[in-house]
């Protein structure tokens, strides 16, 4: 215990909140991997209260009584939580280790909240609140995973940093502990946003960090609508808040990322682009993982706001090219069958990242480019009329999937990626045909006419349909296919 409390008193003396927060971590420092084991073995359940009291009351540092009592309670609970973690790592209670660890850490979190609620701690100690909240969420996820599997693996993995730790499992099982953690973290949010102390000593400096933690928790719970309550509360108290630029950049990058994703899911693409672009530009140049996560939503947003593909000179990272490269090629070529294949090849990834529906809507860009190519290849640009049946034939031909004789040239290139079940895709097409299901390549003229009407309504095609004559009358002035230069 000597080591921990020597660092503790030095951090209090120098007002170093980061060091104080790191001391409350359940992960030992890399330079001293046995630190927490020694800390736990230096006392026992009967003497821990008096031992911690003795160290906290060390004469070299003057700590106010209220703050001293708060630290004593926190470190006693922390000692007990470390004991549960060490027993979990040793495999002594394999079947319920995560639940016991979560309950023990929740007690630490509650005592930290009590300390801030009673104004025992100053704002420079906020990293303590960050650390406690971060691992409360981590342990809650582990506890729910254990409850679902009813199997303990004896290993504690707590690497939960970054802005992307929010993907749903897809099982939609009950997350009792994570829901409980969300309620506790929401108390922290209220604690920060309702503080009326002067800004120099206000807990509001921790508001965006706490909001980000809530966002991550709500996203993991697939309860994104609850995130909007946080946004409304922040907007309502904006007049009492410092400018966003005064907060740590790491807090703001994550906050704007999640705000952008929320607008993206609400199909407010211009607001989403504004926030995601800001997050990307503020992101550290070496934080490539975070940049990739931002681009995962920014690229589909760009498709909807500009109605064209990103320029080649954007130099998209490899991971983004793997996600969207095939779709972009299909859209560029106007290959509807290729588009369907690429979309379904990574459907699990797209659904987990909540971008599937947005990408599916970009099919209309693929259709627009197909009709543009047909118009150009027809060669007679003096006649602004096209027969519906001619474009319908092109749509049916372009919609042929692999297994129907369409776009077989993409089989090898996509199979080489190692993540595409080519045989399964072909077999699925055959099963659908045998079951009597109509495929896209079997659309009749009326269905194609509906698709073209949708393009006209959305401003992707200038003209109108004459149903009596079965023709499409195209725009004589300006672009026929806006956004393409044609």
GROMACS .gro file of C-alpha atoms in nm:
model
  486
    1UNK     CA    1   0.000   0.000   0.000
    2UNK     CA    2   0.295   0.228   0.055
    3UNK     CA    3   0.347   0.278  -0.318
    4UNK     CA    4  -0.015   0.360  -0.400
    5UNK     CA    5  -0.063   0.608  -0.117
    6UNK     CA    6   0.271   0.774  -0.171
    7UNK     CA    7   0.156   0.847  -0.527
    8UNK     CA    8  -0.189   0.940  -0.392
    9UNK     CA    9  -0.056   1.209  -0.155
   10UNK     CA   10   0.180   1.344  -0.419
   11UNK     CA   11  -0.112   1.374  -0.664
   12UNK     CA   12  -0.316   1.562  -0.402
   13UNK     CA   13  -0.025   1.794  -0.332
   14UNK     CA   14   0.038   1.869  -0.701
   15UNK     CA   15  -0.335   1.867  -0.791
   16UNK     CA   16  -0.272   1.608  -1.062
   17UNK     CA   17  -0.616   1.468  -1.142
   18UNK     CA   18  -0.488   1.234  -1.414
   19UNK     CA   19  -0.257   1.050  -1.174
   20UNK     CA   20  -0.534   1.036  -0.915
   21UNK     CA   21  -0.770   0.884  -1.172
   22UNK     CA   22  -0.513   0.628  -1.287
   23UNK     CA   23  -0.465   0.517  -0.926
   24UNK     CA   24  -0.829   0.404  -0.918
   25UNK     CA   25  -0.788   0.187  -1.227
   26UNK     CA   26  -0.848  -0.189  -1.189
   27UNK     CA   27  -0.557  -0.247  -1.430
   28UNK     CA   28  -0.204  -0.233  -1.287
   29UNK     CA   29   0.049  -0.004  -1.456
   30UNK     CA   30   0.267  -0.171  -1.718
   31UNK     CA   31   0.578  -0.080  -1.521
   32UNK     CA   32   0.455  -0.259  -1.207
   33UNK     CA   33   0.216  -0.544  -1.303
   34UNK     CA   34   0.205  -0.680  -0.946
   35UNK     CA   35   0.108  -0.350  -0.783
   36UNK     CA   36  -0.258  -0.439  -0.726
   37UNK     CA   37  -0.172  -0.784  -0.594
   38UNK     CA   38   0.057  -0.628  -0.332
   39UNK     CA   39  -0.206  -0.366  -0.252
   40UNK     CA   40  -0.466  -0.635  -0.182
   41UNK     CA   41  -0.234  -0.864   0.015
   42UNK     CA   42  -0.116  -0.581   0.243
   43UNK     CA   43  -0.441  -0.594   0.438
   44UNK     CA   44  -0.742  -0.811   0.517
   45UNK     CA   45  -1.115  -0.771   0.550
   46UNK     CA   46  -1.090  -0.705   0.926
   47UNK     CA   47  -0.817  -0.440   0.915
   48UNK     CA   48  -0.875  -0.269   0.583
   49UNK     CA   49  -1.076   0.021   0.727
   50UNK     CA   50  -0.812   0.110   0.983
   51UNK     CA   51  -0.524   0.053   0.739
   52UNK     CA   52  -0.672   0.285   0.475
   53UNK     CA   53  -0.755   0.543   0.741
   54UNK     CA   54  -0.396   0.538   0.862
   55UNK     CA   55  -0.259   0.595   0.511
   56UNK     CA   56  -0.511   0.867   0.420
   57UNK     CA   57  -0.444   1.055   0.745
   58UNK     CA   58  -0.071   1.064   0.679
   59UNK     CA   59   0.070   1.382   0.839
   60UNK     CA   60   0.262   1.499   0.530
   61UNK     CA   61  -0.060   1.606   0.354
   62UNK     CA   62  -0.339   1.818   0.497
   63UNK     CA   63  -0.669   1.675   0.369
   64UNK     CA   64  -1.002   1.828   0.484
   65UNK     CA   65  -1.204   1.594   0.703
   66UNK     CA   66  -1.498   1.558   0.462
   67UNK     CA   67  -1.268   1.481   0.170
   68UNK     CA   68  -1.059   1.247   0.385
   69UNK     CA   69  -1.363   1.041   0.487
   70UNK     CA   70  -1.476   1.021   0.125
   71UNK     CA   71  -1.135   0.891   0.013
   72UNK     CA   72  -1.130   0.634   0.294
   73UNK     CA   73  -1.469   0.493   0.189
   74UNK     CA   74  -1.367   0.487  -0.178
   75UNK     CA   75  -1.037   0.307  -0.122
   76UNK     CA   76  -1.195   0.050   0.112
   77UNK     CA   77  -1.448  -0.031  -0.160
   78UNK     CA   78  -1.169  -0.026  -0.420
   79UNK     CA   79  -0.969  -0.279  -0.214
   80UNK     CA   80  -1.271  -0.511  -0.206
   81UNK     CA   81  -1.325  -0.473  -0.582
   82UNK     CA   82  -0.960  -0.554  -0.650
   83UNK     CA   83  -1.003  -0.869  -0.443
   84UNK     CA   84  -1.293  -0.980  -0.662
   85UNK     CA   85  -1.092  -0.907  -0.977
   86UNK     CA   86  -0.789  -1.104  -0.852
   87UNK     CA   87  -1.011  -1.400  -0.761
   88UNK     CA   88  -1.166  -1.382  -1.106
   89UNK     CA   89  -0.825  -1.385  -1.271
   90UNK     CA   90  -0.724  -1.686  -1.064
   91UNK     CA   91  -1.045  -1.868  -1.163
   92UNK     CA   92  -1.166  -1.926  -0.808
   93UNK     CA   93  -1.529  -1.850  -0.896
   94UNK     CA   94  -1.552  -1.915  -1.266
   95UNK     CA   95  -1.931  -1.919  -1.298
   96UNK     CA   96  -2.018  -1.574  -1.165
   97UNK     CA   97  -1.694  -1.375  -1.152
   98UNK     CA   98  -1.817  -1.089  -1.371
   99UNK     CA   99  -2.134  -1.032  -1.170
  100UNK     CA  100  -1.939  -1.017  -0.842
  101UNK     CA  101  -1.683  -0.781  -0.994
  102UNK     CA  102  -1.959  -0.556  -1.128
  103UNK     CA  103  -2.138  -0.534  -0.792
  104UNK     CA  104  -1.812  -0.456  -0.614
  105UNK     CA  105  -1.717  -0.187  -0.866
  106UNK     CA  106  -2.065  -0.039  -0.855
  107UNK     CA  107  -2.007   0.028  -0.485
  108UNK     CA  108  -1.687   0.214  -0.577
  109UNK     CA  109  -1.881   0.419  -0.831
  110UNK     CA  110  -2.158   0.505  -0.587
  111UNK     CA  111  -1.907   0.627  -0.329
  112UNK     CA  112  -1.730   0.840  -0.589
  113UNK     CA  113  -2.065   0.996  -0.684
  114UNK     CA  114  -2.140   1.058  -0.316
  115UNK     CA  115  -1.806   1.232  -0.277
  116UNK     CA  116  -1.877   1.470  -0.564
  117UNK     CA  117  -2.238   1.517  -0.460
  118UNK     CA  118  -2.128   1.634  -0.114
  119UNK     CA  119  -1.873   1.872  -0.275
  120UNK     CA  120  -1.587   1.687  -0.105
  121UNK     CA  121  -1.390   1.677  -0.431
  122UNK     CA  122  -1.284   1.965  -0.651
  123UNK     CA  123  -1.317   1.978  -1.028
  124UNK     CA  124  -0.951   1.896  -1.091
  125UNK     CA  125  -1.018   1.544  -0.957
  126UNK     CA  126  -1.273   1.469  -1.232
  127UNK     CA  127  -1.049   1.198  -1.389
  128UNK     CA  128  -1.140   0.987  -1.084
  129UNK     CA  129  -1.504   1.007  -1.194
  130UNK     CA  130  -1.403   0.920  -1.551
  131UNK     CA  131  -1.213   0.609  -1.447
  132UNK     CA  132  -1.487   0.481  -1.219
  133UNK     CA  133  -1.755   0.533  -1.484
  134UNK     CA  134  -1.551   0.378  -1.763
  135UNK     CA  135  -1.494   0.050  -1.582
  136UNK     CA  136  -1.847   0.036  -1.444
  137UNK     CA  137  -1.963   0.010  -1.803
  138UNK     CA  138  -1.695  -0.245  -1.890
  139UNK     CA  139  -1.780  -0.472  -1.598
  140UNK     CA  140  -2.154  -0.439  -1.669
  141UNK     CA  141  -2.101  -0.564  -2.026
  142UNK     CA  142  -1.891  -0.855  -1.898
  143UNK     CA  143  -2.155  -0.943  -1.639
  144UNK     CA  144  -2.432  -0.946  -1.899
  145UNK     CA  145  -2.220  -1.157  -2.133
  146UNK     CA  146  -2.161  -1.403  -1.850
  147UNK     CA  147  -2.530  -1.409  -1.763
  148UNK     CA  148  -2.619  -1.481  -2.125
  149UNK     CA  149  -2.360  -1.754  -2.169
  150UNK     CA  150  -2.371  -1.891  -1.813
  151UNK     CA  151  -2.003  -1.969  -1.861
  152UNK     CA  152  -1.708  -1.785  -1.704
  153UNK     CA  153  -1.382  -1.794  -1.893
  154UNK     CA  154  -1.164  -1.680  -1.604
  155UNK     CA  155  -1.015  -1.391  -1.799
  156UNK     CA  156  -1.072  -1.022  -1.744
  157UNK     CA  157  -1.046  -0.807  -2.058
  158UNK     CA  158  -1.090  -0.438  -1.994
  159UNK     CA  159  -0.961  -0.271  -2.311
  160UNK     CA  160  -1.262  -0.051  -2.379
  161UNK     CA  161  -1.117   0.276  -2.498
  162UNK     CA  162  -1.199   0.448  -2.825
  163UNK     CA  163  -1.518   0.579  -2.979
  164UNK     CA  164  -1.623   0.255  -3.141
  165UNK     CA  165  -1.701   0.034  -2.841
  166UNK     CA  166  -2.073   0.061  -2.904
  167UNK     CA  167  -2.166  -0.211  -3.154
  168UNK     CA  168  -2.473  -0.412  -3.060
  169UNK     CA  169  -2.433  -0.786  -3.024
  170UNK     CA  170  -2.733  -0.842  -3.246
  171UNK     CA  171  -2.889  -1.088  -2.998
  172UNK     CA  172  -3.114  -0.828  -2.830
  173UNK     CA  173  -3.103  -1.023  -2.504
  174UNK     CA  174  -3.172  -0.846  -2.178
  175UNK     CA  175  -2.876  -0.643  -2.051
  176UNK     CA  176  -2.973  -0.608  -1.688
  177UNK     CA  177  -2.636  -0.487  -1.557
  178UNK     CA  178  -2.568  -0.251  -1.844
  179UNK     CA  179  -2.911  -0.095  -1.799
  180UNK     CA  180  -2.832  -0.057  -1.430
  181UNK     CA  181  -2.495   0.098  -1.519
  182UNK     CA  182  -2.671   0.342  -1.752
  183UNK     CA  183  -2.887   0.461  -1.462
  184UNK     CA  184  -2.578   0.512  -1.245
  185UNK     CA  185  -2.393   0.699  -1.521
  186UNK     CA  186  -2.703   0.910  -1.576
  187UNK     CA  187  -2.668   1.021  -1.212
  188UNK     CA  188  -2.317   1.137  -1.297
  189UNK     CA  189  -2.455   1.328  -1.596
  190UNK     CA  190  -2.708   1.502  -1.370
  191UNK     CA  191  -2.433   1.571  -1.116
  192UNK     CA  192  -2.226   1.749  -1.380
  193UNK     CA  193  -2.493   1.942  -1.568
  194UNK     CA  194  -2.671   2.068  -1.255
  195UNK     CA  195  -2.358   2.204  -1.083
  196UNK     CA  196  -2.397   2.574  -1.002
  197UNK     CA  197  -2.045   2.635  -0.877
  198UNK     CA  198  -1.828   2.895  -1.054
  199UNK     CA  199  -1.687   2.756  -1.379
  200UNK     CA  200  -1.334   2.745  -1.233
  201UNK     CA  201  -1.453   2.482  -0.985
  202UNK     CA  202  -1.752   2.342  -1.172
  203UNK     CA  203  -1.817   1.977  -1.246
  204UNK     CA  204  -1.951   2.090  -1.585
  205UNK     CA  205  -1.598   2.042  -1.719
  206UNK     CA  206  -1.676   1.670  -1.705
  207UNK     CA  207  -2.009   1.700  -1.884
  208UNK     CA  208  -1.899   1.601  -2.235
  209UNK     CA  209  -1.692   1.306  -2.112
  210UNK     CA  210  -1.988   1.177  -1.911
  211UNK     CA  211  -2.223   1.235  -2.204
  212UNK     CA  212  -1.994   1.033  -2.429
  213UNK     CA  213  -2.000   0.748  -2.179
  214UNK     CA  214  -2.380   0.760  -2.176
  215UNK     CA  215  -2.388   0.764  -2.557
  216UNK     CA  216  -2.167   0.454  -2.571
  217UNK     CA  217  -2.388   0.280  -2.316
  218UNK     CA  218  -2.716   0.368  -2.488
  219UNK     CA  219  -2.577   0.265  -2.826
  220UNK     CA  220  -2.468  -0.069  -2.683
  221UNK     CA  221  -2.818  -0.114  -2.541
  222UNK     CA  222  -2.965  -0.019  -2.880
  223UNK     CA  223  -3.157   0.259  -2.702
  224UNK     CA  224  -3.031   0.544  -2.912
  225UNK     CA  225  -3.346   0.750  -2.857
  226UNK     CA  226  -3.238   0.800  -2.495
  227UNK     CA  227  -2.928   0.981  -2.622
  228UNK     CA  228  -3.151   1.260  -2.749
  229UNK     CA  229  -3.254   1.337  -2.390
  230UNK     CA  230  -2.889   1.415  -2.313
  231UNK     CA  231  -2.865   1.639  -2.619
  232UNK     CA  232  -3.178   1.829  -2.522
  233UNK     CA  233  -3.049   1.879  -2.168
  234UNK     CA  234  -2.714   2.009  -2.298
  235UNK     CA  235  -2.887   2.245  -2.542
  236UNK     CA  236  -3.110   2.377  -2.262
  237UNK     CA  237  -2.810   2.457  -2.042
  238UNK     CA  238  -2.590   2.589  -2.324
  239UNK     CA  239  -2.614   2.944  -2.194
  240UNK     CA  240  -2.435   2.840  -1.872
  241UNK     CA  241  -2.167   2.640  -2.050
  242UNK     CA  242  -1.824   2.754  -2.172
  243UNK     CA  243  -1.761   2.739  -2.549
  244UNK     CA  244  -1.704   2.388  -2.678
  245UNK     CA  245  -1.351   2.486  -2.783
  246UNK     CA  246  -1.255   2.526  -2.415
  247UNK     CA  247  -1.310   2.157  -2.341
  248UNK     CA  248  -1.049   1.884  -2.403
  249UNK     CA  249  -1.034   1.800  -2.773
  250UNK     CA  250  -1.069   1.426  -2.702
  251UNK     CA  251  -1.406   1.488  -2.533
  252UNK     CA  252  -1.534   1.701  -2.821
  253UNK     CA  253  -1.421   1.463  -3.098
  254UNK     CA  254  -1.614   1.176  -2.938
  255UNK     CA  255  -1.915   1.396  -2.864
  256UNK     CA  256  -1.942   1.528  -3.220
  257UNK     CA  257  -1.896   1.176  -3.356
  258UNK     CA  258  -2.195   1.048  -3.161
  259UNK     CA  259  -2.406   1.354  -3.237
  260UNK     CA  260  -2.326   1.300  -3.606
  261UNK     CA  261  -2.428   0.933  -3.584
  262UNK     CA  262  -2.755   1.025  -3.410
  263UNK     CA  263  -2.840   1.269  -3.690
  264UNK     CA  264  -2.733   1.007  -3.943
  265UNK     CA  265  -2.978   0.754  -3.799
  266UNK     CA  266  -3.250   1.020  -3.803
  267UNK     CA  267  -3.172   1.077  -4.174
  268UNK     CA  268  -3.072   1.437  -4.102
  269UNK     CA  269  -2.775   1.399  -4.332
  270UNK     CA  270  -2.662   1.761  -4.352
  271UNK     CA  271  -2.639   1.789  -3.972
  272UNK     CA  272  -2.468   1.450  -3.963
  273UNK     CA  273  -2.212   1.563  -4.220
  274UNK     CA  274  -2.139   1.881  -4.025
  275UNK     CA  275  -2.067   1.697  -3.699
  276UNK     CA  276  -1.885   1.399  -3.848
  277UNK     CA  277  -1.666   1.624  -4.062
  278UNK     CA  278  -1.579   1.832  -3.754
  279UNK     CA  279  -1.495   1.518  -3.558
  280UNK     CA  280  -1.276   1.387  -3.841
  281UNK     CA  281  -1.084   1.712  -3.875
  282UNK     CA  282  -1.025   1.737  -3.499
  283UNK     CA  283  -0.920   1.374  -3.468
  284UNK     CA  284  -0.553   1.313  -3.388
  285UNK     CA  285  -0.351   1.231  -3.699
  286UNK     CA  286  -0.235   0.898  -3.552
  287UNK     CA  287  -0.580   0.789  -3.426
  288UNK     CA  288  -0.648   0.585  -3.738
  289UNK     CA  289  -0.898   0.353  -3.571
  290UNK     CA  290  -1.115   0.648  -3.466
  291UNK     CA  291  -1.082   0.803  -3.811
  292UNK     CA  292  -1.201   0.480  -3.970
  293UNK     CA  293  -1.503   0.470  -3.740
  294UNK     CA  294  -1.593   0.829  -3.827
  295UNK     CA  295  -1.557   0.755  -4.199
  296UNK     CA  296  -1.785   0.453  -4.161
  297UNK     CA  297  -2.071   0.702  -4.119
  298UNK     CA  298  -1.928   1.003  -4.299
  299UNK     CA  299  -1.890   0.823  -4.633
  300UNK     CA  300  -2.257   0.707  -4.653
  301UNK     CA  301  -2.360   1.056  -4.535
  302UNK     CA  302  -2.159   1.209  -4.818
  303UNK     CA  303  -2.346   0.989  -5.068
  304UNK     CA  304  -2.678   1.133  -4.953
  305UNK     CA  305  -2.577   1.499  -4.922
  306UNK     CA  306  -2.386   1.525  -5.250
  307UNK     CA  307  -2.554   1.243  -5.447
  308UNK     CA  308  -2.222   1.141  -5.590
  309UNK     CA  309  -1.930   0.918  -5.497
  310UNK     CA  310  -1.638   1.051  -5.290
  311UNK     CA  311  -1.351   1.177  -5.502
  312UNK     CA  312  -1.056   0.945  -5.554
  313UNK     CA  313  -0.813   1.196  -5.404
  314UNK     CA  314  -0.969   1.149  -5.061
  315UNK     CA  315  -0.734   0.851  -5.026
  316UNK     CA  316  -0.973   0.652  -4.811
  317UNK     CA  317  -0.806   0.409  -4.567
  318UNK     CA  318  -0.796   0.040  -4.655
  319UNK     CA  319  -1.062  -0.055  -4.401
  320UNK     CA  320  -1.307   0.193  -4.555
  321UNK     CA  321  -1.220   0.072  -4.904
  322UNK     CA  322  -1.295  -0.282  -4.790
  323UNK     CA  323  -1.636  -0.174  -4.663
  324UNK     CA  324  -1.744   0.046  -4.951
  325UNK     CA  325  -1.508  -0.020  -5.243
  326UNK     CA  326  -1.728  -0.280  -5.410
  327UNK     CA  327  -2.045  -0.075  -5.358
  328UNK     CA  328  -1.879   0.234  -5.504
  329UNK     CA  329  -1.768   0.039  -5.810
  330UNK     CA  330  -2.122  -0.094  -5.857
  331UNK     CA  331  -2.271   0.256  -5.823
  332UNK     CA  332  -2.016   0.401  -6.065
  333UNK     CA  333  -2.092   0.135  -6.327
  334UNK     CA  334  -2.467   0.138  -6.270
  335UNK     CA  335  -2.451  -0.237  -6.199
  336UNK     CA  336  -2.761  -0.320  -5.995
  337UNK     CA  337  -2.680  -0.691  -5.966
  338UNK     CA  338  -2.326  -0.611  -5.851
  339UNK     CA  339  -2.469  -0.361  -5.600
  340UNK     CA  340  -2.701  -0.625  -5.451
  341UNK     CA  341  -2.417  -0.872  -5.424
  342UNK     CA  342  -2.183  -0.628  -5.249
  343UNK     CA  343  -2.457  -0.516  -5.010
  344UNK     CA  344  -2.552  -0.868  -4.906
  345UNK     CA  345  -2.192  -0.988  -4.890
  346UNK     CA  346  -2.130  -0.768  -4.584
  347UNK     CA  347  -2.483  -0.741  -4.452
  348UNK     CA  348  -2.384  -0.849  -4.097
  349UNK     CA  349  -2.123  -0.575  -4.070
  350UNK     CA  350  -2.355  -0.312  -4.214
  351UNK     CA  351  -2.642  -0.406  -3.981
  352UNK     CA  352  -2.421  -0.404  -3.670
  353UNK     CA  353  -2.288  -0.063  -3.766
  354UNK     CA  354  -2.644   0.056  -3.839
  355UNK     CA  355  -2.561   0.171  -4.193
  356UNK     CA  356  -2.740  -0.098  -4.394
  357UNK     CA  357  -3.060   0.098  -4.464
  358UNK     CA  358  -2.866   0.409  -4.561
  359UNK     CA  359  -2.653   0.211  -4.805
  360UNK     CA  360  -2.960   0.037  -4.944
  361UNK     CA  361  -3.106   0.378  -5.025
  362UNK     CA  362  -2.799   0.457  -5.232
  363UNK     CA  363  -2.929   0.198  -5.481
  364UNK     CA  364  -3.111   0.487  -5.648
  365UNK     CA  365  -2.772   0.643  -5.731
  366UNK     CA  366  -2.675   0.317  -5.896
  367UNK     CA  367  -2.999   0.322  -6.095
  368UNK     CA  368  -2.943   0.684  -6.198
  369UNK     CA  369  -2.596   0.602  -6.327
  370UNK     CA  370  -2.732   0.304  -6.519
  371UNK     CA  371  -2.993   0.519  -6.693
  372UNK     CA  372  -2.728   0.784  -6.760
  373UNK     CA  373  -2.510   0.526  -6.933
  374UNK     CA  374  -2.806   0.405  -7.137
  375UNK     CA  375  -2.879   0.764  -7.242
  376UNK     CA  376  -2.519   0.824  -7.343
  377UNK     CA  377  -2.487   0.493  -7.532
  378UNK     CA  378  -2.812   0.562  -7.720
  379UNK     CA  379  -2.624   0.847  -7.888
  380UNK     CA  380  -2.929   1.046  -8.002
  381UNK     CA  381  -2.927   1.334  -7.754
  382UNK     CA  382  -3.148   1.552  -7.974
  383UNK     CA  383  -3.453   1.346  -7.888
  384UNK     CA  384  -3.559   1.409  -7.528
  385UNK     CA  385  -3.785   1.104  -7.522
  386UNK     CA  386  -3.709   0.752  -7.406
  387UNK     CA  387  -3.942   0.454  -7.412
  388UNK     CA  388  -4.013   0.312  -7.071
  389UNK     CA  389  -3.976  -0.041  -7.205
  390UNK     CA  390  -3.621   0.035  -7.327
  391UNK     CA  391  -3.502   0.151  -6.987
  392UNK     CA  392  -3.697  -0.132  -6.821
  393UNK     CA  393  -3.500  -0.384  -7.030
  394UNK     CA  394  -3.176  -0.221  -6.917
  395UNK     CA  395  -3.282  -0.234  -6.551
  396UNK     CA  396  -3.375  -0.604  -6.578
  397UNK     CA  397  -3.045  -0.686  -6.746
  398UNK     CA  398  -2.842  -0.488  -6.492
  399UNK     CA  399  -3.028  -0.647  -6.200
  400UNK     CA  400  -2.920  -0.999  -6.285
  401UNK     CA  401  -2.753  -1.147  -5.982
  402UNK     CA  402  -2.467  -1.392  -5.966
  403UNK     CA  403  -2.620  -1.731  -6.032
  404UNK     CA  404  -2.842  -1.587  -6.303
  405UNK     CA  405  -2.555  -1.515  -6.541
  406UNK     CA  406  -2.506  -1.158  -6.433
  407UNK     CA  407  -2.173  -1.001  -6.327
  408UNK     CA  408  -1.985  -1.327  -6.295
  409UNK     CA  409  -1.662  -1.132  -6.351
  410UNK     CA  410  -1.675  -1.004  -5.993
  411UNK     CA  411  -1.678  -1.349  -5.837
  412UNK     CA  412  -1.304  -1.401  -5.807
  413UNK     CA  413  -1.214  -1.048  -5.695
  414UNK     CA  414  -1.465  -1.058  -5.411
  415UNK     CA  415  -1.398  -1.417  -5.312
  416UNK     CA  416  -1.031  -1.330  -5.275
  417UNK     CA  417  -1.121  -1.094  -4.990
  418UNK     CA  418  -1.197  -1.399  -4.781
  419UNK     CA  419  -1.520  -1.258  -4.632
  420UNK     CA  420  -1.770  -1.338  -4.906
  421UNK     CA  421  -1.967  -1.663  -4.920
  422UNK     CA  422  -1.983  -1.684  -5.300
  423UNK     CA  423  -2.132  -2.035  -5.312
  424UNK     CA  424  -2.389  -1.942  -5.051
  425UNK     CA  425  -2.493  -1.635  -5.248
  426UNK     CA  426  -2.538  -1.836  -5.570
  427UNK     CA  427  -2.727  -2.106  -5.384
  428UNK     CA  428  -2.956  -1.845  -5.228
  429UNK     CA  429  -3.047  -1.712  -5.572
  430UNK     CA  430  -3.133  -2.064  -5.689
  431UNK     CA  431  -3.345  -2.135  -5.381
  432UNK     CA  432  -3.537  -1.811  -5.423
  433UNK     CA  433  -3.608  -1.894  -5.786
  434UNK     CA  434  -3.717  -2.250  -5.702
  435UNK     CA  435  -3.945  -2.112  -5.429
  436UNK     CA  436  -4.123  -1.902  -5.689
  437UNK     CA  437  -3.994  -1.570  -5.558
  438UNK     CA  438  -3.958  -1.303  -5.822
  439UNK     CA  439  -3.609  -1.162  -5.854
  440UNK     CA  440  -3.513  -0.804  -5.942
  441UNK     CA  441  -3.423  -0.920  -6.293
  442UNK     CA  442  -3.788  -1.017  -6.347
  443UNK     CA  443  -3.943  -0.676  -6.279
  444UNK     CA  444  -4.216  -0.573  -6.519
  445UNK     CA  445  -4.234  -0.235  -6.693
  446UNK     CA  446  -4.473  -0.088  -6.435
  447UNK     CA  447  -4.232  -0.161  -6.150
  448UNK     CA  448  -3.946   0.001  -6.338
  449UNK     CA  449  -4.171   0.299  -6.406
  450UNK     CA  450  -4.223   0.333  -6.031
  451UNK     CA  451  -3.846   0.334  -5.975
  452UNK     CA  452  -3.802   0.604  -6.238
  453UNK     CA  453  -4.081   0.808  -6.078
  454UNK     CA  454  -3.889   0.790  -5.751
  455UNK     CA  455  -3.578   0.926  -5.921
  456UNK     CA  456  -3.777   1.216  -6.066
  457UNK     CA  457  -3.937   1.291  -5.728
  458UNK     CA  458  -3.598   1.299  -5.553
  459UNK     CA  459  -3.441   1.521  -5.815
  460UNK     CA  460  -3.204   1.256  -5.951
  461UNK     CA  461  -3.367   1.269  -6.294
  462UNK     CA  462  -3.516   1.574  -6.467
  463UNK     CA  463  -3.824   1.502  -6.671
  464UNK     CA  464  -4.168   1.342  -6.650
  465UNK     CA  465  -4.341   1.020  -6.749
  466UNK     CA  466  -4.616   1.014  -7.011
  467UNK     CA  467  -4.807   0.700  -6.922
  468UNK     CA  468  -5.044   0.726  -7.215
  469UNK     CA  469  -4.755   0.702  -7.460
  470UNK     CA  470  -4.525   0.487  -7.246
  471UNK     CA  471  -4.239   0.734  -7.270
  472UNK     CA  472  -4.019   0.942  -7.045
  473UNK     CA  473  -3.984   1.305  -7.154
  474UNK     CA  474  -3.646   1.435  -7.040
  475UNK     CA  475  -3.534   1.786  -6.954
  476UNK     CA  476  -3.425   1.994  -7.255
  477UNK     CA  477  -3.240   2.255  -7.052
  478UNK     CA  478  -2.969   2.191  -6.798
  479UNK     CA  479  -2.867   1.857  -6.655
  480UNK     CA  480  -3.085   1.553  -6.712
  481UNK     CA  481  -2.908   1.356  -6.438
  482UNK     CA  482  -2.818   1.613  -6.166
  483UNK     CA  483  -2.485   1.556  -6.000
  484UNK     CA  484  -2.332   1.373  -6.297
  485UNK     CA  485  -2.264   1.657  -6.542
  486UNK     CA  486  -2.496   1.499  -6.803
   0.00000   0.00000   0.00000
